[in-house]
Tab-separated table of C-alpha atoms in Angstrom:
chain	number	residue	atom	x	y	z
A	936	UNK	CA	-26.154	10.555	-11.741
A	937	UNK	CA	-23.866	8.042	-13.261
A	938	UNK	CA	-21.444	6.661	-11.368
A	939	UNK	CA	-17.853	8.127	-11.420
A	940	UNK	CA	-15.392	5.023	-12.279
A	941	UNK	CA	-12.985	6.561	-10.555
A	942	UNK	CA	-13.801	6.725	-7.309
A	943	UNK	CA	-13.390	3.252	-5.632
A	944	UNK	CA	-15.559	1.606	-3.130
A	945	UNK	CA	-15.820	3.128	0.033
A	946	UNK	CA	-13.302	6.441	-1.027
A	947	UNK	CA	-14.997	9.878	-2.080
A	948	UNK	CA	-13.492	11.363	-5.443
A	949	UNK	CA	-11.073	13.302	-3.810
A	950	UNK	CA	-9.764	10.097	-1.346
A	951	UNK	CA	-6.106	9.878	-1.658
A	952	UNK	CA	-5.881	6.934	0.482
A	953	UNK	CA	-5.116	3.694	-0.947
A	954	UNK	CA	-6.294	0.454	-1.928
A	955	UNK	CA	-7.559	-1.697	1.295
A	956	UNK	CA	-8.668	-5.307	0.090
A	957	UNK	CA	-8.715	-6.947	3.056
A	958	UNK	CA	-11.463	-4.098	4.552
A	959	UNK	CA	-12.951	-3.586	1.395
A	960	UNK	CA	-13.023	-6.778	-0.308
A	961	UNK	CA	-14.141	-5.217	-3.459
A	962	UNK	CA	-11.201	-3.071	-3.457
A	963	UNK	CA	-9.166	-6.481	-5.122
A	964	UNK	CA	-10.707	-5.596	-8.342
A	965	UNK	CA	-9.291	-2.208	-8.434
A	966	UNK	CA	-5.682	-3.178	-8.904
A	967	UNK	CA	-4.472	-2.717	-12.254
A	968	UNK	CA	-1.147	-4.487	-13.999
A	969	UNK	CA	0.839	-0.939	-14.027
A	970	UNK	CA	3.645	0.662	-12.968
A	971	UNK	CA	5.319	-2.824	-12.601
A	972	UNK	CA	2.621	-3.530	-9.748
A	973	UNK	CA	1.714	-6.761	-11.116
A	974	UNK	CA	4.635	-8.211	-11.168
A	975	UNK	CA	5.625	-7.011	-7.978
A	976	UNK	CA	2.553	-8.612	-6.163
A	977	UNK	CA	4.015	-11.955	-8.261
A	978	UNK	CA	7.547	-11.340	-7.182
A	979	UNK	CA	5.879	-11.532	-3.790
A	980	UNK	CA	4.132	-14.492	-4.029
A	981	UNK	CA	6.974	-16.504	-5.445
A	982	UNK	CA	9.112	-15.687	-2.631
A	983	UNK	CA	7.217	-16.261	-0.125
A	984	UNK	CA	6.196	-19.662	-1.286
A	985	UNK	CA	4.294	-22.526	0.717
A	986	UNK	CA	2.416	-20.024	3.027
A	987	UNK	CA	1.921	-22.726	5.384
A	988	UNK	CA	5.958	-22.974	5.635
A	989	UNK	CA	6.406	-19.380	5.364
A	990	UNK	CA	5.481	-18.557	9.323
A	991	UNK	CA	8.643	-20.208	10.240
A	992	UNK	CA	10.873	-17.916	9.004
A	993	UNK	CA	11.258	-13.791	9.839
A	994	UNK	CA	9.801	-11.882	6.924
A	995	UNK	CA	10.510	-8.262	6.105
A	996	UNK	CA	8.293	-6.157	3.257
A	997	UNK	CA	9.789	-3.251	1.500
A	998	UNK	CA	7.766	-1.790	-1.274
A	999	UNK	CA	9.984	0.558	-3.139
A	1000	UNK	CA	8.958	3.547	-5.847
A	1001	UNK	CA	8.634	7.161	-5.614
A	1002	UNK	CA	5.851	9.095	-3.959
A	1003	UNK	CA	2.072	7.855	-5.361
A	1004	UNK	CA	3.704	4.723	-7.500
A	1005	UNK	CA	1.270	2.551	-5.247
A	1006	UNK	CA	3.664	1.015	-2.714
A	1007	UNK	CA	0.840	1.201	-0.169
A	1008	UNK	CA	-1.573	-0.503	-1.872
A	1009	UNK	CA	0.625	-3.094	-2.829
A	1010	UNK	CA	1.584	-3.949	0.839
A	1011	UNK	CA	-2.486	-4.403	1.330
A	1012	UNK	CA	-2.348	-6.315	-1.428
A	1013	UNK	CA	0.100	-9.031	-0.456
A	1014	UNK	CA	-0.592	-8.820	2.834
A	1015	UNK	CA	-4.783	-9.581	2.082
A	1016	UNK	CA	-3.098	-12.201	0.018
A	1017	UNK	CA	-1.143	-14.205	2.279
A	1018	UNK	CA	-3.510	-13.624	5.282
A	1019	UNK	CA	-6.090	-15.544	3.118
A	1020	UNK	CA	-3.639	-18.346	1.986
A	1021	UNK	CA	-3.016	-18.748	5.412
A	1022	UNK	CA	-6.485	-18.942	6.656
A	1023	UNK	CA	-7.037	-21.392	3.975
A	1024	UNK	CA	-4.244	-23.978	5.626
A	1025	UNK	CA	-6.364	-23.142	8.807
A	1026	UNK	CA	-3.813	-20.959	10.030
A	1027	UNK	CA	-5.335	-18.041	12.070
A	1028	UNK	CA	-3.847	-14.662	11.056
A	1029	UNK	CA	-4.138	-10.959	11.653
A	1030	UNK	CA	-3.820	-8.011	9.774
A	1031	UNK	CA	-3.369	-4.513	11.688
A	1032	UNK	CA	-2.668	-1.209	9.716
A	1033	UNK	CA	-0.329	0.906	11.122
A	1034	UNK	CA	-0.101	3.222	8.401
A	1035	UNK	CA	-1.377	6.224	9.676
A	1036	UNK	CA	0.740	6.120	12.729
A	1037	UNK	CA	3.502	8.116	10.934
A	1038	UNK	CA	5.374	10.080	13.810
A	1039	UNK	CA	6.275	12.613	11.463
A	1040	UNK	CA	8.846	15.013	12.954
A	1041	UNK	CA	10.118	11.859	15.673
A	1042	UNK	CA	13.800	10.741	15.412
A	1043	UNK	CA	13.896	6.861	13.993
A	1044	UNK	CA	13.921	5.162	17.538
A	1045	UNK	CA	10.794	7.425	18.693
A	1046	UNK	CA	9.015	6.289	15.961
A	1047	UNK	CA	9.968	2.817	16.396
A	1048	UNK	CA	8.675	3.008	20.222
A	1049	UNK	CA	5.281	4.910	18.791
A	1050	UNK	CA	4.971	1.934	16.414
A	1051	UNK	CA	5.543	-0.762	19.041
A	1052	UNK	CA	3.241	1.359	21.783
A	1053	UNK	CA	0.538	1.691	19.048
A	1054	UNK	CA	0.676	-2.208	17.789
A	1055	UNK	CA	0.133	-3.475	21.051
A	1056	UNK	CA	-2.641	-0.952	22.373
A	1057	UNK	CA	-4.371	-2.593	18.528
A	1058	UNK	CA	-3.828	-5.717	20.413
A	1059	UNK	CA	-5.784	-5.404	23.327
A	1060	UNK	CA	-8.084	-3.683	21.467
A	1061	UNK	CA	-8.712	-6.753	19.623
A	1062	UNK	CA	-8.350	-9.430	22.383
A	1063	UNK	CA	-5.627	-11.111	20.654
A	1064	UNK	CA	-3.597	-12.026	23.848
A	1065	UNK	CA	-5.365	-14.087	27.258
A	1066	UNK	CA	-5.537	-11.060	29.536
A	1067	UNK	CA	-2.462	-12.011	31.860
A	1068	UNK	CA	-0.146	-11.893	28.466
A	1069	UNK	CA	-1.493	-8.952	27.122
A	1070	UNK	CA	-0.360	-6.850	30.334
A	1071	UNK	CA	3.280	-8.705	29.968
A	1072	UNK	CA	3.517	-7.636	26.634
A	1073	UNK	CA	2.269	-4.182	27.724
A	1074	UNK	CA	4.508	-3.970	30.359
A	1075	UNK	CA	7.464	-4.162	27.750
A	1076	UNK	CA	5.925	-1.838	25.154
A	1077	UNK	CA	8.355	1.073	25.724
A	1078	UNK	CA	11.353	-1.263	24.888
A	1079	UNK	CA	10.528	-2.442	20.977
A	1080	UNK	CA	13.822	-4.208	21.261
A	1081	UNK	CA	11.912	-6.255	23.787
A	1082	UNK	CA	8.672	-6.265	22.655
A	1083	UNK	CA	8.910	-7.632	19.294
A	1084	UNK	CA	10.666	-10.826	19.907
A	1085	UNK	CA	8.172	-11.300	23.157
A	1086	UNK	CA	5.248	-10.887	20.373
A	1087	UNK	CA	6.817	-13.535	18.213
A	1088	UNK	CA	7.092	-15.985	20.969
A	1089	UNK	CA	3.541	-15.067	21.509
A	1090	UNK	CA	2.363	-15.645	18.627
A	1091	UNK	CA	3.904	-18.931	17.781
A	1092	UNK	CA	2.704	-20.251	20.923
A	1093	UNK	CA	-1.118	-19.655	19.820
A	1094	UNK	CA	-0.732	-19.888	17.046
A	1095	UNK	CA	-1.355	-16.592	15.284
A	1096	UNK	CA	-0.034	-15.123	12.445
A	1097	UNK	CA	0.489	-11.400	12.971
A	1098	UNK	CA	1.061	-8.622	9.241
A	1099	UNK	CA	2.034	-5.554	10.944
A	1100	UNK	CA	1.591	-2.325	8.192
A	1101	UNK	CA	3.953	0.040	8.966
A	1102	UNK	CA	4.203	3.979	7.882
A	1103	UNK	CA	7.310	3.964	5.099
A	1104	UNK	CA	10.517	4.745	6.380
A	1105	UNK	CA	13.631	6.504	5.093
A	1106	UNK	CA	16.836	5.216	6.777
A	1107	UNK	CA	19.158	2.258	6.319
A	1108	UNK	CA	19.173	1.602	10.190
A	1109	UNK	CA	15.492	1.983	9.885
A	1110	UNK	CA	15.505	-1.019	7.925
A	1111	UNK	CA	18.330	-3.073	9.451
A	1112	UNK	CA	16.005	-2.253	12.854
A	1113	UNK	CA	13.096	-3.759	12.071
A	1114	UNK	CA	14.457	-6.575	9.921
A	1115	UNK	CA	16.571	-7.800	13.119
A	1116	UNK	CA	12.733	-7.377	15.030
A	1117	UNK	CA	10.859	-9.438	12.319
A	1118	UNK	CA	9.981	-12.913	13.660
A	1119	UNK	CA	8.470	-16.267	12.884
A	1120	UNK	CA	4.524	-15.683	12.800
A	1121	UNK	CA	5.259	-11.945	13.197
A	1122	UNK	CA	5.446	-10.102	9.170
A	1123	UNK	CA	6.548	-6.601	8.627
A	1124	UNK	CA	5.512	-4.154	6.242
A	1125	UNK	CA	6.895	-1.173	5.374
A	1126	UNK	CA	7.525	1.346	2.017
A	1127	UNK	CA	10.448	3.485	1.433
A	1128	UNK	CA	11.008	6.123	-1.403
A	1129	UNK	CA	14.568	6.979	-0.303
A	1130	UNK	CA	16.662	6.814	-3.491
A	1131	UNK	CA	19.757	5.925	-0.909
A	1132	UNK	CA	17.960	3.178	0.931
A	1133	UNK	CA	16.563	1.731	-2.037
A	1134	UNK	CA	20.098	1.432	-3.412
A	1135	UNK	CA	21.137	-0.492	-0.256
A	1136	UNK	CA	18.360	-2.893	-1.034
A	1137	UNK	CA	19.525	-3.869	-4.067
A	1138	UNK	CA	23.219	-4.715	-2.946
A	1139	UNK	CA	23.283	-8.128	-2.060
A	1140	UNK	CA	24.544	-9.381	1.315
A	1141	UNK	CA	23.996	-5.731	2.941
A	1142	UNK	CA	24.672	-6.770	6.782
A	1143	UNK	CA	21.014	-6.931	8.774
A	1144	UNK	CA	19.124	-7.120	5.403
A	1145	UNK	CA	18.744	-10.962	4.936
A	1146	UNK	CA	14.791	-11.438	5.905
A	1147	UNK	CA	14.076	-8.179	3.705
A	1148	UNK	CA	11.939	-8.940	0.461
A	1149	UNK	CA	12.133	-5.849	-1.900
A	1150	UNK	CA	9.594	-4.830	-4.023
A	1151	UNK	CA	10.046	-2.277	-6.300
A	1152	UNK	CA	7.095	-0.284	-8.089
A	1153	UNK	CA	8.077	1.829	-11.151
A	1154	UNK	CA	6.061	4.800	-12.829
A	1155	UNK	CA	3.506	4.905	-15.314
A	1156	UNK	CA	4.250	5.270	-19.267
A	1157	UNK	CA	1.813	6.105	-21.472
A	1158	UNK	CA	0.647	2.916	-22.463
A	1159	UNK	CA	0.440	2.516	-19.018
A	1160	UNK	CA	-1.851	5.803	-18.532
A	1161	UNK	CA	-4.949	4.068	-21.013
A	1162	UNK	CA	-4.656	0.663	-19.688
A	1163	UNK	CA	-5.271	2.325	-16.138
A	1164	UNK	CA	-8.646	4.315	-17.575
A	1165	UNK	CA	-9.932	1.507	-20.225
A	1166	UNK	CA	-9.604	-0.735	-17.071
A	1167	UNK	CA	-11.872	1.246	-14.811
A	1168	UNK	CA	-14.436	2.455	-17.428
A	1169	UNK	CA	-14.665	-1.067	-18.790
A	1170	UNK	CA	-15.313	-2.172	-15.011
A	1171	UNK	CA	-17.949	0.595	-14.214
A	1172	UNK	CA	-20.162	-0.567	-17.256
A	1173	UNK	CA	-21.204	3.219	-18.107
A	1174	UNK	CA	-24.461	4.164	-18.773
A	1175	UNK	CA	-24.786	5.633	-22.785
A	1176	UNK	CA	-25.275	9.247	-21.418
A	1177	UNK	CA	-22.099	8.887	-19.177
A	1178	UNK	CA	-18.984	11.300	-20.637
A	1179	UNK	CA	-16.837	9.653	-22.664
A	1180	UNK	CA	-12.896	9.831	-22.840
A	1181	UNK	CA	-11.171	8.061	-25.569
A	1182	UNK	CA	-7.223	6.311	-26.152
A	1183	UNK	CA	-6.124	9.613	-27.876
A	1184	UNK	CA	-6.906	12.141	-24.962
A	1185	UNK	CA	-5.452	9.996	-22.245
A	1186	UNK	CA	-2.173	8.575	-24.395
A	1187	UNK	CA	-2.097	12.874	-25.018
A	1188	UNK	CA	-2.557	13.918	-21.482
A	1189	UNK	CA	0.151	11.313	-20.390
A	1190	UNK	CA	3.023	12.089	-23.007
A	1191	UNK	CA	2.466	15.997	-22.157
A	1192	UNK	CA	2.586	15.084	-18.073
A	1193	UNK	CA	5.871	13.004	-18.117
A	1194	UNK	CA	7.391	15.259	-20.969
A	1195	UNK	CA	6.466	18.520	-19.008
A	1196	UNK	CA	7.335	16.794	-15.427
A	1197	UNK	CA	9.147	13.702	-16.354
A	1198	UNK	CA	7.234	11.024	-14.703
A	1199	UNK	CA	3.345	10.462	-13.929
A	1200	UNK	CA	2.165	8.470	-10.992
A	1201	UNK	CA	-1.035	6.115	-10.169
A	1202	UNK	CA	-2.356	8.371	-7.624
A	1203	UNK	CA	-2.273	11.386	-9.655
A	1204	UNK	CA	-3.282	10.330	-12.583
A	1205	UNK	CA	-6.295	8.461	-10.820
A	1206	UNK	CA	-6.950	11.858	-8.690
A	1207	UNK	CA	-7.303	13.720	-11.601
A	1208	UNK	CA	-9.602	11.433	-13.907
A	1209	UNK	CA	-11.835	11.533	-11.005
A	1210	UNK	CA	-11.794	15.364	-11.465
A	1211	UNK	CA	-12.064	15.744	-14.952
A	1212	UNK	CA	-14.795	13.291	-14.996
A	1213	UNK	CA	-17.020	14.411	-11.864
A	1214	UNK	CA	-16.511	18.432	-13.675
A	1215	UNK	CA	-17.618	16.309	-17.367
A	1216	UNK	CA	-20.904	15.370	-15.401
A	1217	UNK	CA	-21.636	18.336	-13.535
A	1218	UNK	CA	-21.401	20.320	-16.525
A	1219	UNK	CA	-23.203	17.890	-18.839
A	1220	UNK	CA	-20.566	17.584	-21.148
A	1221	UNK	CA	-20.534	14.521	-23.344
A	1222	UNK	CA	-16.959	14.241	-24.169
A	1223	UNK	CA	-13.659	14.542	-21.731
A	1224	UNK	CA	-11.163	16.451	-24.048
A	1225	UNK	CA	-7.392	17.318	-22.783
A	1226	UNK	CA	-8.118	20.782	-22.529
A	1227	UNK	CA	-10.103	19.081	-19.402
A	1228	UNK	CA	-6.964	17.915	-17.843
A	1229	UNK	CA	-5.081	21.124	-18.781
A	1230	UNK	CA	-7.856	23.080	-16.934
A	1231	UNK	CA	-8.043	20.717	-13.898
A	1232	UNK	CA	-3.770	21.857	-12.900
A	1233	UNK	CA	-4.880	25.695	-13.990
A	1234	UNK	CA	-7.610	25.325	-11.325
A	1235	UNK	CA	-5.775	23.787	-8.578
A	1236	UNK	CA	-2.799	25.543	-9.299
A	1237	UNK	CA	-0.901	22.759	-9.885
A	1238	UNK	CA	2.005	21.770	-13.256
């Protein structure tokens, strides 16, 4: 069967999670310049600067955007990007995904102590620390306040860069929290789609937010919605038997979504090209139509 070009590397069709270059290094292909992504990654890149000079300052991600805009992926993204700049000023660095350690339901300092408990367990795991360290820093690991700037020192005296992925968080103090934590040779991650702590970003000289870098991730248009698909079929090089979709159903399917819903997002509209397509090829229909996509949200009782 011909390959679906939306499923990437390593995901099934149905995958939700996102983009992991620096696991999959195929996955750097994948990104697309939408949903102000692009220049995001660039903002990022800017600002951070001479990687070699930027371990000797704190550093504090925040990927902002709404729910399936792609802030995860970008994190990945800059993250894989700096851990190889690094590397390549012989610079040893780490990556360690803590993304899936949510603590859903936890109040923000439980979380913060999950995180802290969870990073150093990856640690040890890893054989990061000399054995007589690692218990020292385990010792402390109920105490983030503690634990963090220990790390840093740690790491500095190696020396090791550490990007720490966190889940996304919600809260001003959230933030303020773990940009007063972030340390030379020790980079933070984290997302937010809190329309109040995303306008506490913006305001410049909020107390505790001085080490934060913002980046903010917008939704797709419709121009955005074909350059997503043209991108992936173009990189899938499709058989001549493979379904077809063309500019008019997608820029169609896209002006419906965001009139009907009022905004579109990366995720969804890559979960459900993947659908349409995989149902196109099961079915052994030649063309994708947007009666497709209209069936998909009838099926999956979804608007």
């Amino acid at each position: 069967m011909t390959v679906n070009p939306f499923v990437v590397p390593q995901r099934n069709w149905d995958d939700r999670r996102p983009l992991c270059p620096w696991k999959h290094a195929e996955h750097s292909s994948y990104y697309v310049p939408v949903d102000h992504t692009e220049e995001a990654f660039r903002d990022f890149c800017n600002k951070v600067g001479d990687p070699a000079t930027s371990v000797n300052r704190p550093t504090m991600v925040v990927a902002v955007g709404g729910e399936g805009c792609g802030k995860t992926a970008l994190l990945h993204r800059c993250a894989h990007w700096l851990d190889a700049e690094l590397r390549s000023c012989k610079i040893d660095s780490l990556i360690v995904d803590l993304t899936d350690e949510t603590g859903l339901g936890l109040a923000s300092d439980v979380r913060l102590v999950h995180w802290t408990e969870r990073l150093v367990d990856r640690l040890a795991i890893k054989n990061v620390l000399r054995p007589a360290l690692q218990k020292e820093l385990s010792d402390r690991k109920g105490d983030p306040r503690s634990t963090l700037p220990f790390l840093g020192d740690l790491l500095e005296s190696i020396p090791k860069v550490l990007h720490v992925i966190l889940p996304g968080i919600e809260f001003l103090n959230e933030a303020t929290v773990l940009a007063s934590l972030a340390r030379p040779y020790l980079n933070l991650y984290t997302e937010c789609a809190s329309d109040d702590l995303r306008r506490a970003l913006k305001v410049p000289g909020t107390p505790g937010l001085d080490s934060v870098v913002e980046l903010e991730v917008g939704v797709l248009s419709v121009d955005d919605g074909w350059i997503f698909v043209e991108s992936r079929l173009a990189a899938a090089a499709l058989a001549a038997t493979a379904p077809t979709i063309d500019e008019a159903t997608v820029r169609r399917y896209m002006a419906e979504r965001i009139k009907g819903r009022g905004t579109t997002t990366i995720r969804e509209l890559n979960l459900i090209c993947a659908a349409v397509f995989a149902d196109a090829q099961t079915n052994s229909r030649q063309a994708i139509e947007f009666g497709d996509f209209s069936a998909y949200y009838l099926r999956n009782g979804a608007l």
